[in-house]
mmCIF file of C-alpha atoms in Angstrom:
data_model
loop_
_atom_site.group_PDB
_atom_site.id
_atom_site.type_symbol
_atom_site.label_atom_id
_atom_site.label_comp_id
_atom_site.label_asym_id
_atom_site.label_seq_id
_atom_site.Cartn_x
_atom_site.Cartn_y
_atom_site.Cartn_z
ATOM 1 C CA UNK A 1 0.138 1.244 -53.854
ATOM 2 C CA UNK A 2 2.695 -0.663 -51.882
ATOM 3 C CA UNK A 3 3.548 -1.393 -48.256
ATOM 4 C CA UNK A 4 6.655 -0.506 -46.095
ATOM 5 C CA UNK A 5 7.496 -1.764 -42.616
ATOM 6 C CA UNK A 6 10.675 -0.867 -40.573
ATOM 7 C CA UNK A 7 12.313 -2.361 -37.035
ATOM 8 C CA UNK A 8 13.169 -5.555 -35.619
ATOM 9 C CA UNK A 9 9.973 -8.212 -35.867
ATOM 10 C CA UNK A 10 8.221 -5.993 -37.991
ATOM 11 C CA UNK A 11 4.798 -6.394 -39.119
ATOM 12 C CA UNK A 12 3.535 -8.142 -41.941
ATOM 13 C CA UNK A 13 0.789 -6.808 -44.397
ATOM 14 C CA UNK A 14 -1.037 -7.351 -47.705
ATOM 15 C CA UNK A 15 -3.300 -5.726 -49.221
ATOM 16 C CA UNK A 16 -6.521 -6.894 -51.290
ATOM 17 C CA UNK A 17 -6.027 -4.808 -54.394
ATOM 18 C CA UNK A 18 -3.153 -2.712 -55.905
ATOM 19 C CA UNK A 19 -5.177 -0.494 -58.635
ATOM 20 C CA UNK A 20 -8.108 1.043 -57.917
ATOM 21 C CA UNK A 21 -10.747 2.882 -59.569
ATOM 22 C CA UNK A 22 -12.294 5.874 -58.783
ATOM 23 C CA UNK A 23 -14.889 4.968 -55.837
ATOM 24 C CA UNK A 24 -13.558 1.348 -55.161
ATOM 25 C CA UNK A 25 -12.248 0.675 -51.865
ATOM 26 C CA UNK A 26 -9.456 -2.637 -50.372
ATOM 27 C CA UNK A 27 -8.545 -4.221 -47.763
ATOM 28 C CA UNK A 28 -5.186 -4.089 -46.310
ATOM 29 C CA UNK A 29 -4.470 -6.930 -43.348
ATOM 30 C CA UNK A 30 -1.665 -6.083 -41.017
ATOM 31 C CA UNK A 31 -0.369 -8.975 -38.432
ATOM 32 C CA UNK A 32 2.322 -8.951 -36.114
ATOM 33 C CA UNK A 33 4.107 -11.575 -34.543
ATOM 34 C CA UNK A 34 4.474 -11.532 -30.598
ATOM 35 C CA UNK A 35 7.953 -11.678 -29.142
ATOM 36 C CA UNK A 36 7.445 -10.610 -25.482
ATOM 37 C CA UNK A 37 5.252 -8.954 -23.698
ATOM 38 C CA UNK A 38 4.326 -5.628 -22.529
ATOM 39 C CA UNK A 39 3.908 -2.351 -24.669
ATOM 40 C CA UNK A 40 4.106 -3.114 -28.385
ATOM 41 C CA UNK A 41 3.506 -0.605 -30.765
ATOM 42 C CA UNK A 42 5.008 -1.261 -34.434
ATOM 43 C CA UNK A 43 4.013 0.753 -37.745
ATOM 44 C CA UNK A 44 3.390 -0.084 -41.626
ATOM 45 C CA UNK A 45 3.815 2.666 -44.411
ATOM 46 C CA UNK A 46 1.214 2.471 -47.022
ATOM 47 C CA UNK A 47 2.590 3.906 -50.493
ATOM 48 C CA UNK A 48 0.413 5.626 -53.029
ATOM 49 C CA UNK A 49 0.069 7.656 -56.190
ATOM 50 C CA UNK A 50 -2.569 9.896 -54.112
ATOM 51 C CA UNK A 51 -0.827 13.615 -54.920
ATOM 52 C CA UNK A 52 -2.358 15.040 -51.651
ATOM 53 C CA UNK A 53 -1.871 11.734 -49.537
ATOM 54 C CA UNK A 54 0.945 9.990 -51.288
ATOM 55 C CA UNK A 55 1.586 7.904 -47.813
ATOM 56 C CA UNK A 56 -0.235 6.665 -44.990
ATOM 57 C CA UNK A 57 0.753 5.406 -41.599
ATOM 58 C CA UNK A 58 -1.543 2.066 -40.578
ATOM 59 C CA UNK A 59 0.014 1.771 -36.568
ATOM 60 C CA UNK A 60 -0.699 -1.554 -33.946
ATOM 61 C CA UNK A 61 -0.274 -0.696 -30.739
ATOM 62 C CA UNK A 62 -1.378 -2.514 -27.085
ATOM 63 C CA UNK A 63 -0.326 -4.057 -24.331
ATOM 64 C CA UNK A 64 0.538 -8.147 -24.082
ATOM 65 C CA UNK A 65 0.117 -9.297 -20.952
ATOM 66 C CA UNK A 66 2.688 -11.349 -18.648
ATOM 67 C CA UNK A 67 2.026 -14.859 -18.255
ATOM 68 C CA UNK A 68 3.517 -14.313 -15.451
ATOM 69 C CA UNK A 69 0.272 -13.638 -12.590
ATOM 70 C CA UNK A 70 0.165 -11.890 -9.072
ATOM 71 C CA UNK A 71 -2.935 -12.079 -6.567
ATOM 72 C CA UNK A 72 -3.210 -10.085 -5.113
ATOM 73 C CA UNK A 73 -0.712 -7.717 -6.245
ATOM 74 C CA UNK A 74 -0.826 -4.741 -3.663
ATOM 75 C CA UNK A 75 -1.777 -5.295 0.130
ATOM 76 C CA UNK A 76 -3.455 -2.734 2.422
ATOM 77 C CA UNK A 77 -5.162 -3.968 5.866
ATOM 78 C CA UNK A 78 -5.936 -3.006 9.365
ATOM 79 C CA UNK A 79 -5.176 -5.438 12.028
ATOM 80 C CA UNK A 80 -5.375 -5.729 15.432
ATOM 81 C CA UNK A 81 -1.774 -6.156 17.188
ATOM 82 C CA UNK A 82 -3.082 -8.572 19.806
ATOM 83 C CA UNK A 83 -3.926 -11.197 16.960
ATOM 84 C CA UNK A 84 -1.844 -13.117 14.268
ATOM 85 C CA UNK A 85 -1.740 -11.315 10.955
ATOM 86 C CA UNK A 86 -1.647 -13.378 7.956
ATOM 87 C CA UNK A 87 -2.190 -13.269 4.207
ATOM 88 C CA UNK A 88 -1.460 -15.632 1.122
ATOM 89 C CA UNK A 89 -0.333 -14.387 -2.515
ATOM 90 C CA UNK A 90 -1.062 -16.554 -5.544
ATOM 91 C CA UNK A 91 2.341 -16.923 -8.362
ATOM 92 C CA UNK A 92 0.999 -18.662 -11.505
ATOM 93 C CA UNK A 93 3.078 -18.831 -14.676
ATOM 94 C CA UNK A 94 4.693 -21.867 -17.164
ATOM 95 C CA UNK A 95 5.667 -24.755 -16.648
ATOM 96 C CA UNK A 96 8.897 -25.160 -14.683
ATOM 97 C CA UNK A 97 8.119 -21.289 -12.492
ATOM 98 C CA UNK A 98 10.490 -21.747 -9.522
ATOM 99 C CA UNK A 99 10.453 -19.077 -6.792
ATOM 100 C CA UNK A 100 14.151 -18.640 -5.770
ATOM 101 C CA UNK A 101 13.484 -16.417 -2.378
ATOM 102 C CA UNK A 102 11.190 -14.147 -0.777
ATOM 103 C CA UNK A 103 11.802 -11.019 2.124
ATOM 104 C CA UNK A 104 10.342 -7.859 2.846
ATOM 105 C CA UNK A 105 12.303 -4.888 1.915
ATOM 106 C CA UNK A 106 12.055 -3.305 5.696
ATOM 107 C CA UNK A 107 11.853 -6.601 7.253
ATOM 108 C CA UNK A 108 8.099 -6.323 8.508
ATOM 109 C CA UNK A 109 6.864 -9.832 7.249
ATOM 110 C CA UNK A 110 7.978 -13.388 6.975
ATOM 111 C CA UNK A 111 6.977 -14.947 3.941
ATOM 112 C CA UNK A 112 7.512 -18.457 3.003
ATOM 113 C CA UNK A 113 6.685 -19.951 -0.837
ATOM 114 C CA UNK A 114 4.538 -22.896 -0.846
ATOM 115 C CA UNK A 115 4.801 -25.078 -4.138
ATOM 116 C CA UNK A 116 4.894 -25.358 -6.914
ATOM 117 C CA UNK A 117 1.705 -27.116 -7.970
ATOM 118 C CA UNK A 118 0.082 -28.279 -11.160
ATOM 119 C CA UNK A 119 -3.271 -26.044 -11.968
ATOM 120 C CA UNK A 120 -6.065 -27.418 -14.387
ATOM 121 C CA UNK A 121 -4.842 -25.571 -17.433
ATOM 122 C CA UNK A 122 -1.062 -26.751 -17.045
ATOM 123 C CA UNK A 123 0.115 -23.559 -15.208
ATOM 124 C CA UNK A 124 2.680 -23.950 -12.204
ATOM 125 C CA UNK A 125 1.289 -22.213 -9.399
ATOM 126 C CA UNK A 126 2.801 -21.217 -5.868
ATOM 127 C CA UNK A 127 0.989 -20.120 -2.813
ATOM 128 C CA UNK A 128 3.210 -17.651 -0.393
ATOM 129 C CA UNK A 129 2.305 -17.287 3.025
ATOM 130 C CA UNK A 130 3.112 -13.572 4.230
ATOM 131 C CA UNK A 131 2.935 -13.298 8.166
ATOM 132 C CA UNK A 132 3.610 -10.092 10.169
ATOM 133 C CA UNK A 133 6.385 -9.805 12.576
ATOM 134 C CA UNK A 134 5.085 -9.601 16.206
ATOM 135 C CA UNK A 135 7.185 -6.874 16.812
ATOM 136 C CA UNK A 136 5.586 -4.633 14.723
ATOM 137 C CA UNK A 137 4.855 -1.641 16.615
ATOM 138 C CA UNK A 138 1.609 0.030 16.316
ATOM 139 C CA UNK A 139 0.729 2.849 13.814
ATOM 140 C CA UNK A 140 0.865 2.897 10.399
ATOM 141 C CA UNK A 141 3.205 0.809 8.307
ATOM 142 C CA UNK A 142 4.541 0.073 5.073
ATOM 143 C CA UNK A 143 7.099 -2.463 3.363
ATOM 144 C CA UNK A 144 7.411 -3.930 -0.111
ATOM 145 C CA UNK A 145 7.745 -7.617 -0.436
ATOM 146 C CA UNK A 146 9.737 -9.027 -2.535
ATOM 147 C CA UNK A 147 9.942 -12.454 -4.588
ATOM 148 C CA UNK A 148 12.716 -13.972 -6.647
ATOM 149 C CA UNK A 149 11.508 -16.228 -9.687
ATOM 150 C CA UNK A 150 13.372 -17.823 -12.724
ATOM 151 C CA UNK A 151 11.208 -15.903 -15.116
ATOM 152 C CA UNK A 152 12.862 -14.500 -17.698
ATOM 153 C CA UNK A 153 11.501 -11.406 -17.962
ATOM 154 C CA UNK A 154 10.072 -11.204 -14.234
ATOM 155 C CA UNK A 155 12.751 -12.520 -12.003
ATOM 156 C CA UNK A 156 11.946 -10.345 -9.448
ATOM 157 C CA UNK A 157 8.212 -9.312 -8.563
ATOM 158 C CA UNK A 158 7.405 -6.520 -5.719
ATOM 159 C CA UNK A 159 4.428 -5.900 -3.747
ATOM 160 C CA UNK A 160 3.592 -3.121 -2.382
ATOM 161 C CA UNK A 161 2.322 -3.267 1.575
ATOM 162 C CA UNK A 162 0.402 -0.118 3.476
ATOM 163 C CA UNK A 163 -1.498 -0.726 6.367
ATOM 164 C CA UNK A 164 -2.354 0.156 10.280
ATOM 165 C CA UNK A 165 -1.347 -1.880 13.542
ATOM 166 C CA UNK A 166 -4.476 -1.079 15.752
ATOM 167 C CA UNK A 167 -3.393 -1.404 19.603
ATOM 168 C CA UNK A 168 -4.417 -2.916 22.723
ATOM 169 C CA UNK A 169 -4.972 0.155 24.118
ATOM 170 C CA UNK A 170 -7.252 2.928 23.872
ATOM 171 C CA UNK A 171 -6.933 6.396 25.138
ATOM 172 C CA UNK A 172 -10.591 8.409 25.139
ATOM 173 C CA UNK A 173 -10.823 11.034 24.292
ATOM 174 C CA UNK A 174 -7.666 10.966 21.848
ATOM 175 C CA UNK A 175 -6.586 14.768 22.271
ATOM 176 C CA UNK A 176 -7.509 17.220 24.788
ATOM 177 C CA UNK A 177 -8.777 20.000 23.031
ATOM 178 C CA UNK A 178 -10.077 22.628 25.390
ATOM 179 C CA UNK A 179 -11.313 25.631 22.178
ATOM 180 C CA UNK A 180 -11.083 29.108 23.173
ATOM 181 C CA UNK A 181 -10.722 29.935 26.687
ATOM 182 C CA UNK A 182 -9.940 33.309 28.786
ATOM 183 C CA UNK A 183 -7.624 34.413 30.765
ATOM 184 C CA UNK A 184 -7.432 33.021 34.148
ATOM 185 C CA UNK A 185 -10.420 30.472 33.228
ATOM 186 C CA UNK A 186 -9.491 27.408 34.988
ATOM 187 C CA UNK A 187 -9.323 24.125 32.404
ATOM 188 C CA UNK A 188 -9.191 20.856 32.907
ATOM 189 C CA UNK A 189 -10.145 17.717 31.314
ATOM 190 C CA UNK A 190 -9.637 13.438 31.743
ATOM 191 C CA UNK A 191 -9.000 10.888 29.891
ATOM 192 C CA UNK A 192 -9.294 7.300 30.300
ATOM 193 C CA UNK A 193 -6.780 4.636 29.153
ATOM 194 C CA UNK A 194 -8.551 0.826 29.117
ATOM 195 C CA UNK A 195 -7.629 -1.846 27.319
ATOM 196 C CA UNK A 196 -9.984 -3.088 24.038
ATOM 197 C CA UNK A 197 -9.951 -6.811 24.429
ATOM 198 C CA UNK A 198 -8.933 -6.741 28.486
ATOM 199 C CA UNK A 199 -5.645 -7.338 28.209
ATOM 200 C CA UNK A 200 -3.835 -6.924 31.978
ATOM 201 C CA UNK A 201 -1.970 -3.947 31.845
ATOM 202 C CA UNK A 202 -0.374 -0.806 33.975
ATOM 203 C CA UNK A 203 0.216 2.886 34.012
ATOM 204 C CA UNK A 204 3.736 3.401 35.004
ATOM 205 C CA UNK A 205 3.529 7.336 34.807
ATOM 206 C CA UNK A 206 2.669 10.143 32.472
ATOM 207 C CA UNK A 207 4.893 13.071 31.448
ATOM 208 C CA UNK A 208 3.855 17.069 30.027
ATOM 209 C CA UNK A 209 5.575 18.173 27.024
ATOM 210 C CA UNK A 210 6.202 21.498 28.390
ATOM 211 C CA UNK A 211 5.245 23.570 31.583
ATOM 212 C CA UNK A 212 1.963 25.355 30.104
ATOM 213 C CA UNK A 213 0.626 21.146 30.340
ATOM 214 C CA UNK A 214 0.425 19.667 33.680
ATOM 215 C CA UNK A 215 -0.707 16.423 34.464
ATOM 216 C CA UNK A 216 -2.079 14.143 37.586
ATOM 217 C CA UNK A 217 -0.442 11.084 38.754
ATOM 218 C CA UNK A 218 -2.425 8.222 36.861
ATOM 219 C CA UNK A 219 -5.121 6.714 39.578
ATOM 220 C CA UNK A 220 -6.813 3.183 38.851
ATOM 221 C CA UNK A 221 -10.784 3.582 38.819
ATOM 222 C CA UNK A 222 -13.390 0.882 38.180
ATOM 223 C CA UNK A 223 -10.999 -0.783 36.107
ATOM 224 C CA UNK A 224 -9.601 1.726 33.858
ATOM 225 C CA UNK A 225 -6.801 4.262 33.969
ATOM 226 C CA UNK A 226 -7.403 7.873 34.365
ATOM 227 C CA UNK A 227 -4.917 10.831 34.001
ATOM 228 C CA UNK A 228 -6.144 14.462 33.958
ATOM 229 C CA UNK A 229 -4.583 17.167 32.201
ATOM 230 C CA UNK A 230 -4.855 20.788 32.881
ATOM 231 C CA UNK A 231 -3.389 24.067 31.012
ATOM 232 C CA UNK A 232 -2.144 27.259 32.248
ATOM 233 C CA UNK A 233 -4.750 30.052 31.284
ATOM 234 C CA UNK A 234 -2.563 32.561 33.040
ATOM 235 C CA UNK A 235 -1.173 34.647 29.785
ATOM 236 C CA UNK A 236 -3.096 35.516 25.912
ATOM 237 C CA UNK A 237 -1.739 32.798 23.442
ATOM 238 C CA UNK A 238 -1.749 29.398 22.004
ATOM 239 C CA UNK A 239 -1.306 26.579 24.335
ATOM 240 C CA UNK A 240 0.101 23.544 22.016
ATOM 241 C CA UNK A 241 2.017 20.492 23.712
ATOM 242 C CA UNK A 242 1.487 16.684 24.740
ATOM 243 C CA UNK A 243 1.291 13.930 27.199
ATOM 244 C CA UNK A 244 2.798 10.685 26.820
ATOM 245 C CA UNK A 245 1.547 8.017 28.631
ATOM 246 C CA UNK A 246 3.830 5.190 29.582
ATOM 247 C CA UNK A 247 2.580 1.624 30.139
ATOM 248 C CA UNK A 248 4.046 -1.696 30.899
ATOM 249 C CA UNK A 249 2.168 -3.400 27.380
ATOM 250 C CA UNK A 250 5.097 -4.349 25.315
ATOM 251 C CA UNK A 251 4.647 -2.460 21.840
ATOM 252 C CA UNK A 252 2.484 -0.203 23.212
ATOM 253 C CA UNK A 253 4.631 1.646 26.253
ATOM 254 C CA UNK A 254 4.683 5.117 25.328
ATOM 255 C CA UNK A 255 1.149 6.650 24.620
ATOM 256 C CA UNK A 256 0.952 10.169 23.197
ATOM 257 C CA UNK A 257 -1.844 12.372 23.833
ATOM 258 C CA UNK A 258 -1.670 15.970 21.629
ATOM 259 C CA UNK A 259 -2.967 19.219 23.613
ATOM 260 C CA UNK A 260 -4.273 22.552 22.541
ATOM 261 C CA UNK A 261 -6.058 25.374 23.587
ATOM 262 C CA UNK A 262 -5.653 29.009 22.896
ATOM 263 C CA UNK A 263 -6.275 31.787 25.239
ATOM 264 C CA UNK A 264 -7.944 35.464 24.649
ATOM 265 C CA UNK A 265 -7.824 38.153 26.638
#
């Protein structure tokens, strides 16, 4: 029997014994020398005199892994506005790692690199800081930050970022759902609008989506803001609109509360 290999860097093999004898058995070693890293996957023909198996394929194949290391290497939070949002991200590699620059791809964070320093083993390590803009509106979010290295094979490493801004404000209950009602079946409900950690704050005025949603002028009691809303039960059909809200909180001055009922006969 004899050995083939094919490619760039390809493997090397040998094999214990050449002839064998009815029943007897070898060993063939196959080894493979590492030029980068990621998916490798390299294959060594095996030559015989076998009539039904004249060749078989011995195949490596796995995955070397970067020296190049990201902690965490994804981001998902939820954070409340009123408070400073930060988070740090470990870069370890070689000696000599150098991060170039960091941004966000939608401009969300401010990062700044920290480094390098000198870990146990020998490996340079940075520390970036990522902060959250404080104009970041409230809702859900996402961004991709980015940072710039002088790794060969890594110069540029992306993390993705998905998370929720909670608000100041509250509105209970969130929608006004009234159900099923009937015809001419009068329908009305309130909600409040307070603030979670007592932030000062006003209700400038509130505004219907369409005429089938009327509001009240917003009224201070005990503290908190109330608004009611009422729909028009006058015809058979679905009732489906909004109320927004509008405050004087920076970030959070437009509020919008969904409405729906529907109406049988």
């Amino acid at each position: 029997m004899s050995l083939q290999a094919a490619g760039c860097n390809p493997p090397t093999a040998t094999v214990g014994k050449e002839a064998l004898s009815p029943g007897e058995s070898t060993q063939v070693r196959v080894g493979l020398q590492v030029a980068h890293t990621g998916h490798v996957m390299k294959t060594v023909k095996l030559l015989t005199n076998d009539l039904y198996h004249p060749i078989a394929f011995l195949t490596l194949q796995g995955r070397i892994p970067h020296d190049l290391r990201v902690s965490p290497d994804r981001l998902r939070f939820t954070h409340p506005r009123e408070r400073p949002f930060s988070r740090m991200i470990h870069v370890s590699g070689p000696p000599g790692l150098t991060i170039h620059a960091t941004s966000s791809a939608r401009g969300l964070f401010v990062l700044r690199a920290r480094g390098p320093e000198t870990a146990d083993d020998g490996r340079t390590v940075w520390r970036v800081e990522i902060a959250l803009k404080p104009a970041a509106r409230v809702g859900d979010l996402e961004d991709e930050l980015q940072i710039h290295t002088n790794h060969p094979q890594r110069p540029l490493l992306t993390i993705p970022v998905k998370g929720r801004v909670v608000g100041d404000l509250a509105v209970t209950p969130s929608a006004a759902f009234f159900g099923f009602l009937r015809v001419g079946q009068p329908a009305q409900q309130e909600f409040v609008i307070h603030s979670r950690y007592g932030s000062p704050f006003a209700v400038k005025s509130v505004k219907s989506s369409n005429a089938t949603v009327q509001t009240s002028a917003p009224a201070m009691r005990q503290g908190q803001w109330v608004v009611s809303v009422a729909v028009d039960t006058s015809a058979v059909g679905v009732v489906k609109g909004s109320v927004t809200v509008f405050t004087d909180l920076r970030g959070e001055d437009q509020l919008v509360v969904p409405v729906y009922a529907h109406v049988l006969q």
